[in-house]
Structure formats: structure tokens, C-alpha cells
CSV table of C-alpha atoms in Angstrom, one decimal:
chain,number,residue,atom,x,y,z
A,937,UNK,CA,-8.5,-160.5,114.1
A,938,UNK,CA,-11.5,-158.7,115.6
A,939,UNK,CA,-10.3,-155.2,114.3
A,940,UNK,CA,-10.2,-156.8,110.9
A,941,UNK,CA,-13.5,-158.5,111.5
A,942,UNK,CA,-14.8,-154.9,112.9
A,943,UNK,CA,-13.6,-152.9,109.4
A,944,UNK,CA,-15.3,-155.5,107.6
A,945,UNK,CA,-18.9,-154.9,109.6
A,946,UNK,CA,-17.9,-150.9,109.2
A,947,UNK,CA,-17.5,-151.4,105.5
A,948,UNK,CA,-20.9,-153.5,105.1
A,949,UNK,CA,-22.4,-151.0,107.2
A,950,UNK,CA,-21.6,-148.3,104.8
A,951,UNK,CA,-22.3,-149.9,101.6
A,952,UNK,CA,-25.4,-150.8,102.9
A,953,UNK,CA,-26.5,-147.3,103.9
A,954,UNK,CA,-25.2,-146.3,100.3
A,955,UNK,CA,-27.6,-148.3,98.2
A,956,UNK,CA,-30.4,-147.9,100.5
A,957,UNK,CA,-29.7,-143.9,99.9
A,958,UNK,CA,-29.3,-145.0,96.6
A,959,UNK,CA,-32.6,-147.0,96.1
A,960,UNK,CA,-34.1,-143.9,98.2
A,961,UNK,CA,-33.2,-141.6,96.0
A,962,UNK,CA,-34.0,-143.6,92.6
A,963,UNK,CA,-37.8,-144.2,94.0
A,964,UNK,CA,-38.0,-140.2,94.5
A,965,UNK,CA,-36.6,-139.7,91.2
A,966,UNK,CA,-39.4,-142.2,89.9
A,967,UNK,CA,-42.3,-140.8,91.7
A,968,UNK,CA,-41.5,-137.4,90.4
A,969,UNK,CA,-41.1,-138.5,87.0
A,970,UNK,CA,-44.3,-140.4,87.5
A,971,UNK,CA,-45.7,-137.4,88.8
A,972,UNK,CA,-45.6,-135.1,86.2
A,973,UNK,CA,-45.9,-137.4,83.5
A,974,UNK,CA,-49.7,-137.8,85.4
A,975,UNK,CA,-50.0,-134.1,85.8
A,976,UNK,CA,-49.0,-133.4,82.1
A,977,UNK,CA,-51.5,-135.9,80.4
A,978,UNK,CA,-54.0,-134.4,83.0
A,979,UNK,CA,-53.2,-130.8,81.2
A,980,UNK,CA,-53.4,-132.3,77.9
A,981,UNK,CA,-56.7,-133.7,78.5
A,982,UNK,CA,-58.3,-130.5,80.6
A,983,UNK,CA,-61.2,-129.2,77.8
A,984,UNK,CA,-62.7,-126.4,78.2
A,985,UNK,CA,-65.9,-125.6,79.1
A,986,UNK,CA,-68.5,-123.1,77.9
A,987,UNK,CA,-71.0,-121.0,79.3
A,988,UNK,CA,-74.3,-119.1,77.8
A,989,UNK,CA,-74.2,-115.8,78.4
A,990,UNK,CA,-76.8,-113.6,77.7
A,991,UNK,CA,-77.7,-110.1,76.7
A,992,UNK,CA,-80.8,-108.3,76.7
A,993,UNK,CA,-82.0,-104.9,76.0
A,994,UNK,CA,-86.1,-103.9,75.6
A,995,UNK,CA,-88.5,-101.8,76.9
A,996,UNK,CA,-92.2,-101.4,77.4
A,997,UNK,CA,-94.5,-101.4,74.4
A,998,UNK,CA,-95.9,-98.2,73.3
A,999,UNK,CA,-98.7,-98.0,70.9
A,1000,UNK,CA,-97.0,-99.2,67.5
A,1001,UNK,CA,-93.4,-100.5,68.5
A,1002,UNK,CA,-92.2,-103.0,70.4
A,1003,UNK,CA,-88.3,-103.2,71.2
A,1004,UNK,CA,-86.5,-106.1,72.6
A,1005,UNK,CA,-83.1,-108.1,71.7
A,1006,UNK,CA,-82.1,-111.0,73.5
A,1007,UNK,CA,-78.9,-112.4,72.4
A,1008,UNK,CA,-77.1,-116.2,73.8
A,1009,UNK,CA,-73.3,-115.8,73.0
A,1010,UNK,CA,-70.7,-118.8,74.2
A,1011,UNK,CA,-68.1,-117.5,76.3
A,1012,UNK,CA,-65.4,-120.1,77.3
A,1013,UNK,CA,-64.1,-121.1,80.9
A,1014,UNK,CA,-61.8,-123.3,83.0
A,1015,UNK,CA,-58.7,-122.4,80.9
A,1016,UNK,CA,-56.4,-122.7,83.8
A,1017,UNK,CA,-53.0,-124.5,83.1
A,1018,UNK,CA,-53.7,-124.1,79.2
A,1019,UNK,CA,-51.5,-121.5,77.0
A,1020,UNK,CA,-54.1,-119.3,75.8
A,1021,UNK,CA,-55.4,-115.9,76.2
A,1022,UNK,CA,-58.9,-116.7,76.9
A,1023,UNK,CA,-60.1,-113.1,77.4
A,1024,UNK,CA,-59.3,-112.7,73.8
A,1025,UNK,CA,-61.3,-115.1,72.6
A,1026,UNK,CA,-64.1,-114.5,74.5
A,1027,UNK,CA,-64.2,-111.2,72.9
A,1028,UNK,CA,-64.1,-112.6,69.3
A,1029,UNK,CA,-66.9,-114.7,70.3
A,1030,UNK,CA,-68.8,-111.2,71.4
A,1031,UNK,CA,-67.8,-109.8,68.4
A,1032,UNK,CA,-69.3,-112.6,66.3
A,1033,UNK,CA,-72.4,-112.7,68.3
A,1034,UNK,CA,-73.3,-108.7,68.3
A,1035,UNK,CA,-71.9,-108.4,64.3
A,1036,UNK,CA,-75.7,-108.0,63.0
A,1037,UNK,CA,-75.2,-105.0,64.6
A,1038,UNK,CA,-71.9,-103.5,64.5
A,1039,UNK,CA,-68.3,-105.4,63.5
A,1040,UNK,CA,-67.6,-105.3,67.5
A,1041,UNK,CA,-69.3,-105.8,70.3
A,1042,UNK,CA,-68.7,-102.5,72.2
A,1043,UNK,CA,-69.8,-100.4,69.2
A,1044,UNK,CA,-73.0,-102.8,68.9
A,1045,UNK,CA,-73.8,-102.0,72.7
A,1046,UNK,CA,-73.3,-98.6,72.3
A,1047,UNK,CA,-75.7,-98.4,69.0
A,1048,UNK,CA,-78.1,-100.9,71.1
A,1049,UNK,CA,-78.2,-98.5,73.8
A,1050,UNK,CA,-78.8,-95.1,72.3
A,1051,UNK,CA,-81.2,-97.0,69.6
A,1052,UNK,CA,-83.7,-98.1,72.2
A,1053,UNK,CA,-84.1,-94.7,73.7
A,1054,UNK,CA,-86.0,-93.5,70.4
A,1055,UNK,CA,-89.3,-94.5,70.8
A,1056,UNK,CA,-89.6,-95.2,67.1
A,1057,UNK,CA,-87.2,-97.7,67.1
A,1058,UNK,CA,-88.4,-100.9,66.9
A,1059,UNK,CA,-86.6,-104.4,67.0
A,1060,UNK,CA,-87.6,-108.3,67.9
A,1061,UNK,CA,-85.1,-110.2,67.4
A,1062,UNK,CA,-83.0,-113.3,68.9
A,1063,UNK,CA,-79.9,-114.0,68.5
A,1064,UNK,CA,-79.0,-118.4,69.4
A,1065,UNK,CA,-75.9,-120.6,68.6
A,1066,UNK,CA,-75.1,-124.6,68.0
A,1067,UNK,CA,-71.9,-125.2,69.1
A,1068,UNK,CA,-70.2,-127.6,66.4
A,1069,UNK,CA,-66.7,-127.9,67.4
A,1070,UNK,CA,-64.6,-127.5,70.7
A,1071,UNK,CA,-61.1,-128.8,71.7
A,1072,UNK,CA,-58.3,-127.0,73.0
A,1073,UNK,CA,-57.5,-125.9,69.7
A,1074,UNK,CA,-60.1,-124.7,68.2
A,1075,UNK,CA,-64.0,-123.6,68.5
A,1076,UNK,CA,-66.7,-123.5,66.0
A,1077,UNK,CA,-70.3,-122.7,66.1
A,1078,UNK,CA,-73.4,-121.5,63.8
A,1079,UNK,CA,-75.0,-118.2,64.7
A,1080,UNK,CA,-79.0,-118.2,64.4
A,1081,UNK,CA,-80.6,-114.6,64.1
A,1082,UNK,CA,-84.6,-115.0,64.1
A,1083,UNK,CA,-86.2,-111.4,64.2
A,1084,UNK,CA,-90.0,-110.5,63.7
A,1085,UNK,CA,-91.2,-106.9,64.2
A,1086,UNK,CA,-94.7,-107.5,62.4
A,1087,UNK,CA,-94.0,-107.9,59.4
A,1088,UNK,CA,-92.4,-111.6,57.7
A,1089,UNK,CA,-90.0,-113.2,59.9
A,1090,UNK,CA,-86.2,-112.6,59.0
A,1091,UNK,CA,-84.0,-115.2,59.6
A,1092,UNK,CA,-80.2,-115.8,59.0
A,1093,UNK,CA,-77.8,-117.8,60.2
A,1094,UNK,CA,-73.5,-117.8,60.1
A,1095,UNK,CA,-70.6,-120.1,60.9
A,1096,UNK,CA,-67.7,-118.5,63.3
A,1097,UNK,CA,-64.4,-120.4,63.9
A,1098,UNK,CA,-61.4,-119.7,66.5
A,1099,UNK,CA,-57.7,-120.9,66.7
A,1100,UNK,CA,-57.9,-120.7,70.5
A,1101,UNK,CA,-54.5,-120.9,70.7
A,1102,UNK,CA,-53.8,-117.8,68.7
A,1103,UNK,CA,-57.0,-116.0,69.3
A,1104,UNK,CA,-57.9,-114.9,65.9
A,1105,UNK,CA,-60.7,-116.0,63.4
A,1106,UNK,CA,-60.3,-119.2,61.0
A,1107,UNK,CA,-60.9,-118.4,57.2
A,1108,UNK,CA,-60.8,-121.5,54.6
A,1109,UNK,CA,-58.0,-120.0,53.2
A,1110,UNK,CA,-56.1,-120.8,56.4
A,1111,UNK,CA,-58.0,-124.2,56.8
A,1112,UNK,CA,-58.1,-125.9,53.1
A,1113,UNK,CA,-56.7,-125.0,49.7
A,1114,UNK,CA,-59.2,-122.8,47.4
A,1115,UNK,CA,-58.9,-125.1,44.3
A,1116,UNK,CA,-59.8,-128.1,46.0
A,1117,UNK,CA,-62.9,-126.7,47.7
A,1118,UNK,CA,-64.1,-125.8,44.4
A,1119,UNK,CA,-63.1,-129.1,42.9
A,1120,UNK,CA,-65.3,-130.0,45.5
A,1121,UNK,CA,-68.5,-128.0,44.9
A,1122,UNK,CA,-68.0,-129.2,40.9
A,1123,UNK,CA,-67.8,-132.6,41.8
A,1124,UNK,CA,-71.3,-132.4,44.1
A,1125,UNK,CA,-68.8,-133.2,47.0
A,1126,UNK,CA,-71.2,-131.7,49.6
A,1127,UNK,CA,-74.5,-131.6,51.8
A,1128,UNK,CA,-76.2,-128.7,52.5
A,1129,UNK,CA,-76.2,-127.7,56.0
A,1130,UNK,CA,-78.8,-124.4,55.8
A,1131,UNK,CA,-80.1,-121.8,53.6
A,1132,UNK,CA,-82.7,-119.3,52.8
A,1133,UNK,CA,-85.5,-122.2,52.4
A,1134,UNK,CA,-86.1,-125.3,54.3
A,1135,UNK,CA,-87.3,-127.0,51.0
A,1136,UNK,CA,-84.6,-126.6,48.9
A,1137,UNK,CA,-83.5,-130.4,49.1
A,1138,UNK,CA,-80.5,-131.6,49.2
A,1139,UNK,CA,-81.1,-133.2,45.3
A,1140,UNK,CA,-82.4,-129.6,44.1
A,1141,UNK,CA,-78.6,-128.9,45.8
A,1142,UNK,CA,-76.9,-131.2,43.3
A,1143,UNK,CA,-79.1,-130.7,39.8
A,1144,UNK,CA,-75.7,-129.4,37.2
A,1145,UNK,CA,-77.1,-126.1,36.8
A,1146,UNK,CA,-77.4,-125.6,40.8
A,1147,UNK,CA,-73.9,-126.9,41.3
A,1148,UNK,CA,-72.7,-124.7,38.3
A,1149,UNK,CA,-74.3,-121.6,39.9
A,1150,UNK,CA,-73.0,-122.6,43.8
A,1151,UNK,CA,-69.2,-122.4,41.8
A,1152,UNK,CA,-69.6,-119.3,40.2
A,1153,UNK,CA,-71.0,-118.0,43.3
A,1154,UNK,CA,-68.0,-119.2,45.6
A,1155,UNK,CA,-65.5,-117.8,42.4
A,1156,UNK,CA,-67.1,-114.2,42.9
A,1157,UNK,CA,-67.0,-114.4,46.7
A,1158,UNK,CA,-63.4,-115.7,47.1
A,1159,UNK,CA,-61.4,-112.8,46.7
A,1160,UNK,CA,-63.7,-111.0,48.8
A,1161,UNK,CA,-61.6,-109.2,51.8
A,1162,UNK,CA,-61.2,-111.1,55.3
A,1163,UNK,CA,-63.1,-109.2,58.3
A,1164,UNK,CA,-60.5,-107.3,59.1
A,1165,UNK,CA,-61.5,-105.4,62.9
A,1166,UNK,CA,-64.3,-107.1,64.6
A,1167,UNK,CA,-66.4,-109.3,62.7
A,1168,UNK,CA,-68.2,-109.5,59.3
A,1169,UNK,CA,-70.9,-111.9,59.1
A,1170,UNK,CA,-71.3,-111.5,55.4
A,1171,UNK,CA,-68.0,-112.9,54.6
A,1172,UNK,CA,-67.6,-115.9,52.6
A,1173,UNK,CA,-64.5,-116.5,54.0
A,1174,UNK,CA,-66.2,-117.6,57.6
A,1175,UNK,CA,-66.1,-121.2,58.3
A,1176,UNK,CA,-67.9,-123.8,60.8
A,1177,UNK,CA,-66.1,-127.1,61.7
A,1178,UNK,CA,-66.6,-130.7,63.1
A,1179,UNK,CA,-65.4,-133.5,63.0
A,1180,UNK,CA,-66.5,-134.4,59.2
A,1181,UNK,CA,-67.5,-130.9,57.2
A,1182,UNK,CA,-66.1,-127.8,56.8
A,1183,UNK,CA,-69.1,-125.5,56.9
A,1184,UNK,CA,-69.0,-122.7,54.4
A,1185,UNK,CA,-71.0,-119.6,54.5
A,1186,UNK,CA,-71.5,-117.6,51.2
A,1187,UNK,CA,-74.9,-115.9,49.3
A,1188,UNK,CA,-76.4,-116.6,46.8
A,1189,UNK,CA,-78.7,-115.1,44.8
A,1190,UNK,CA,-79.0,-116.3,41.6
A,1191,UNK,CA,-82.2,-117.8,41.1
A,1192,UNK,CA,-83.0,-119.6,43.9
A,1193,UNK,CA,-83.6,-116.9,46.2
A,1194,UNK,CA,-83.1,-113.2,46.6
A,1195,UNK,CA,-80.7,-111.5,48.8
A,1196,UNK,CA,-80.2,-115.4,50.0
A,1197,UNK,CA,-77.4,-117.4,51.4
A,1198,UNK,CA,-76.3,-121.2,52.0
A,1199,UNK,CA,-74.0,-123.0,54.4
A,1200,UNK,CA,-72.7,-125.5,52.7
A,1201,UNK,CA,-70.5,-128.7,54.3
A,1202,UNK,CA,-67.8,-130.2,52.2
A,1203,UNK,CA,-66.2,-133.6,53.8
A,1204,UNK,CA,-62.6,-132.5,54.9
A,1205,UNK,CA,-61.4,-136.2,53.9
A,1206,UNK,CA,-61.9,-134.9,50.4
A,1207,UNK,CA,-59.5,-131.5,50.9
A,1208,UNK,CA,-56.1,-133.5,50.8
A,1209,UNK,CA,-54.3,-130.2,52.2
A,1210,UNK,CA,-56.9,-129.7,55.2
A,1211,UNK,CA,-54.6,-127.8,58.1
């Protein structure tokens, strides 16, 4: 009777220890799933960060010229954990900022460098940026040159876009289909976001023969190569993006202004194929 009685406590004993190795092992399993499900959503929602760096290049003033170039560029940070090459596009962003100068950023030092050592060269300019867009997908901003040697002040301004992930410039050819944005600028589907004159309104924008000339213009400018190495800030096919336009950059001339240009901001809930 009492060896029976003594199995019995043995086998109790045993399939007690296995569901408490059981339930053990089911609240690791939990915790880890918890874990990374915790640590993933915490990756998803790192953003990154930018930082204003800044270049600048002058010397003294001699007798008739001055020289000096100051030059904010974003460059992007705390890109740990995320799948992207952020090296790369930090140097796209330096290649947007320095493209008054040269289509990269080396050859602009370079020219920078050996330019101010003539002491006939003269420059003033600035070079700023308004960040419109960042994510982990994708940055956007607007480029501001303001330069004044003396003489009336120039000043120009140009939308970059990145696919952080890929590190390579955004065209609207990759972001929207072509017909529809000019469907668009037909229809008066857009606001003006800058251009050569502060006074030309936003309802001088959208008089017929305005509009008419702003579709020719893009028409012309379309087929009009990508940047190709570095960056051209002339192309029409540069973007900007947030969270309602797509910014496009393109000149115009055509009497309004000479040697001009215009940023214009279509609504992307009106492009029905936006990417």
C-alpha cells in the first residue's frame, strides 16, 4: 500500500516539475517575443536627425573685392539600426548644396579653393536650406542661394529630394506620372511656392495665358536629361516634397521675367499614380 501510495507522490512530483518547466519555458518564450516585438516598433519609429553643417571660405578685403562664401548644408545622423547607407546620402546632400558651383562637392571645393587665391576673384554669397520633408524614407528640402558682390542682389532657390533608402536623387518621373502633372498645371491645380518676384501673386499665377505659358514651359523642360553625376540645379526634373505638394522646379522666361524660374506646388491628392 505505501509503495503504491509512494509511486503515486513520485508521479505528481514529476508532473508537477513538468508543467512548472513548462509554464517556465512558455513565459520565456513570451517575454522574448514581447521583446522584440518592443525592439522592432522601436526601430520602426527611430527618425533621423539632422545636423547644420557649415562651410566657409573668404579672405581679407583688398581695395576693390571682397571674397567670402558661407554655405549651411543638412547632413543626416543617428542612422543606427536603420538599412541605409547614410554616408551616401550625406554626400548627395553636399553635392546639392555646392552644385552653384560645380555638379559635386569635391570639384566645387577644389574650384572654391584655387578661385580665392586670385585676388581678382570676388564672391558674396550664402548658401541656406528649409527642410520640407524627413522620414526614414525620404528627405526633401529647398536650397536658398542669396549673393551680392556690389552690384543687384542675385538670388535663386532649388528643391532636392532623396530616397534614403536607395541613396539616389528623386525626379517626378519616379514620383508622379508626367500627364497628370500637366493636367494639373492646365487645370490651375497649384500654388506657387517661389519665383523670381515676390509680387507675382498667386492670381497673376492662374490668369489662362499664365497657366498656358507655365504648360508649355514644363512640355519644353520635360524631356530635359536627369543630373546624371553629381547634381544639376537647373534641372526641371528636381522635386521638393511634404506632406501636401510636390514642389516643382523649372524656368521660365517667357514674359514674366528673364532668365527666371518658379517652384511650383501641385497637391499630390490630385496625381492618382503618386509613388
Amino acid at each position: 500500500m505505501k509503495l503504491r501510495q509512494n509511486r503515486e507522490i513520485k508521479k505528481s512530483i514529476k508532473i508537477y516539475r513538468k508543467e512548472v518547466f513548462c509554464g517556465i519555458v512558455g513565459i520565456l518564450l513570451i517575454s522574448l517575443i514581447v521583446f522584440y516585438t518592443v525592439l522592432n516598433s522601436m526601430e520602426n519609429k527611430r527618425t533621423l536627425q539632422v545636423k547644420n553643417d557649415v562651410y566657409s571660405l573668404g579672405r581679407e578685403r583688398n581695395e576693390t573685392n571682397i571674397y567670402n562664401i558661407t554655405i549651411n548644408y543638412p547632413q543626416l545622423e543617428d542612422g543606427i539600426g536603420l538599412n541605409i547607407d547614410i554616408n551616401k546620402v550625406n554626400s548627395l546632400l553636399k553635392d546639392a548644396a555646392f552644385s552653384v558651383y560645380a555638379k559635386t562637392y569635391v570639384k566645387a571645393v577644389a574650384q572654391l579653393e584655387e578661385e580665392v587665391q586670385d585676388a581678382h576673384a570676388y564672391a558674396g554669397d550664402v548658401i541656406d536650406y528649409d527642410l520640407l520633408w524627413l522620414d526614414n524614407d525620404y528627405i526633401s528640402l529647398v536650397f536658398s542661394i542669396d549673393s551680392c558682390v556690389g552690384g543687384p542682389s542675385y538670388m535663386h532657390q532649388y528643391p532636392v529630394t532623396i530616397d534614403i533608402e536607395k541613396g539616389q536623387y528623386i525626379y517626378f518621373s519616379d514620383f508622379a506620372d508626367i500627364n497628370e502633372i500637366l493636367q494639373a498645371l492646365q487645370t490651375g491645380n497649384f500654388e506657387v511656392y517661389a519665383g523670381t518676384y515676390s509680387e507675382f501673386s498667386s492670381e497673376d499665377a492662374h490668369a489662362p495665358d499664365v497657366i498656358k505659358q507655365f504648360s508649355e514651359t514644363f512640355q519644353e523642360q520635360v524631356s530635359a536629361s536627369t543630373t546624371g553625376e553629381g547634381f544639376d540645379r537647373f534641372s526641371s526634373q528636381n522635386i521638393g516634397l511634404d506632406q501636401q505638394y510636390l514642389h516643382i522646379y523649372f524656368p521660365f522666361e517667357k514674359g514674366i521675367s528673364f532668365q527666371g524660374y518658379y517652384i511650383l506646388g501641385i497637391p499630390k491628392n490630385k496625381l492618382e499614380n503618386e509613388n
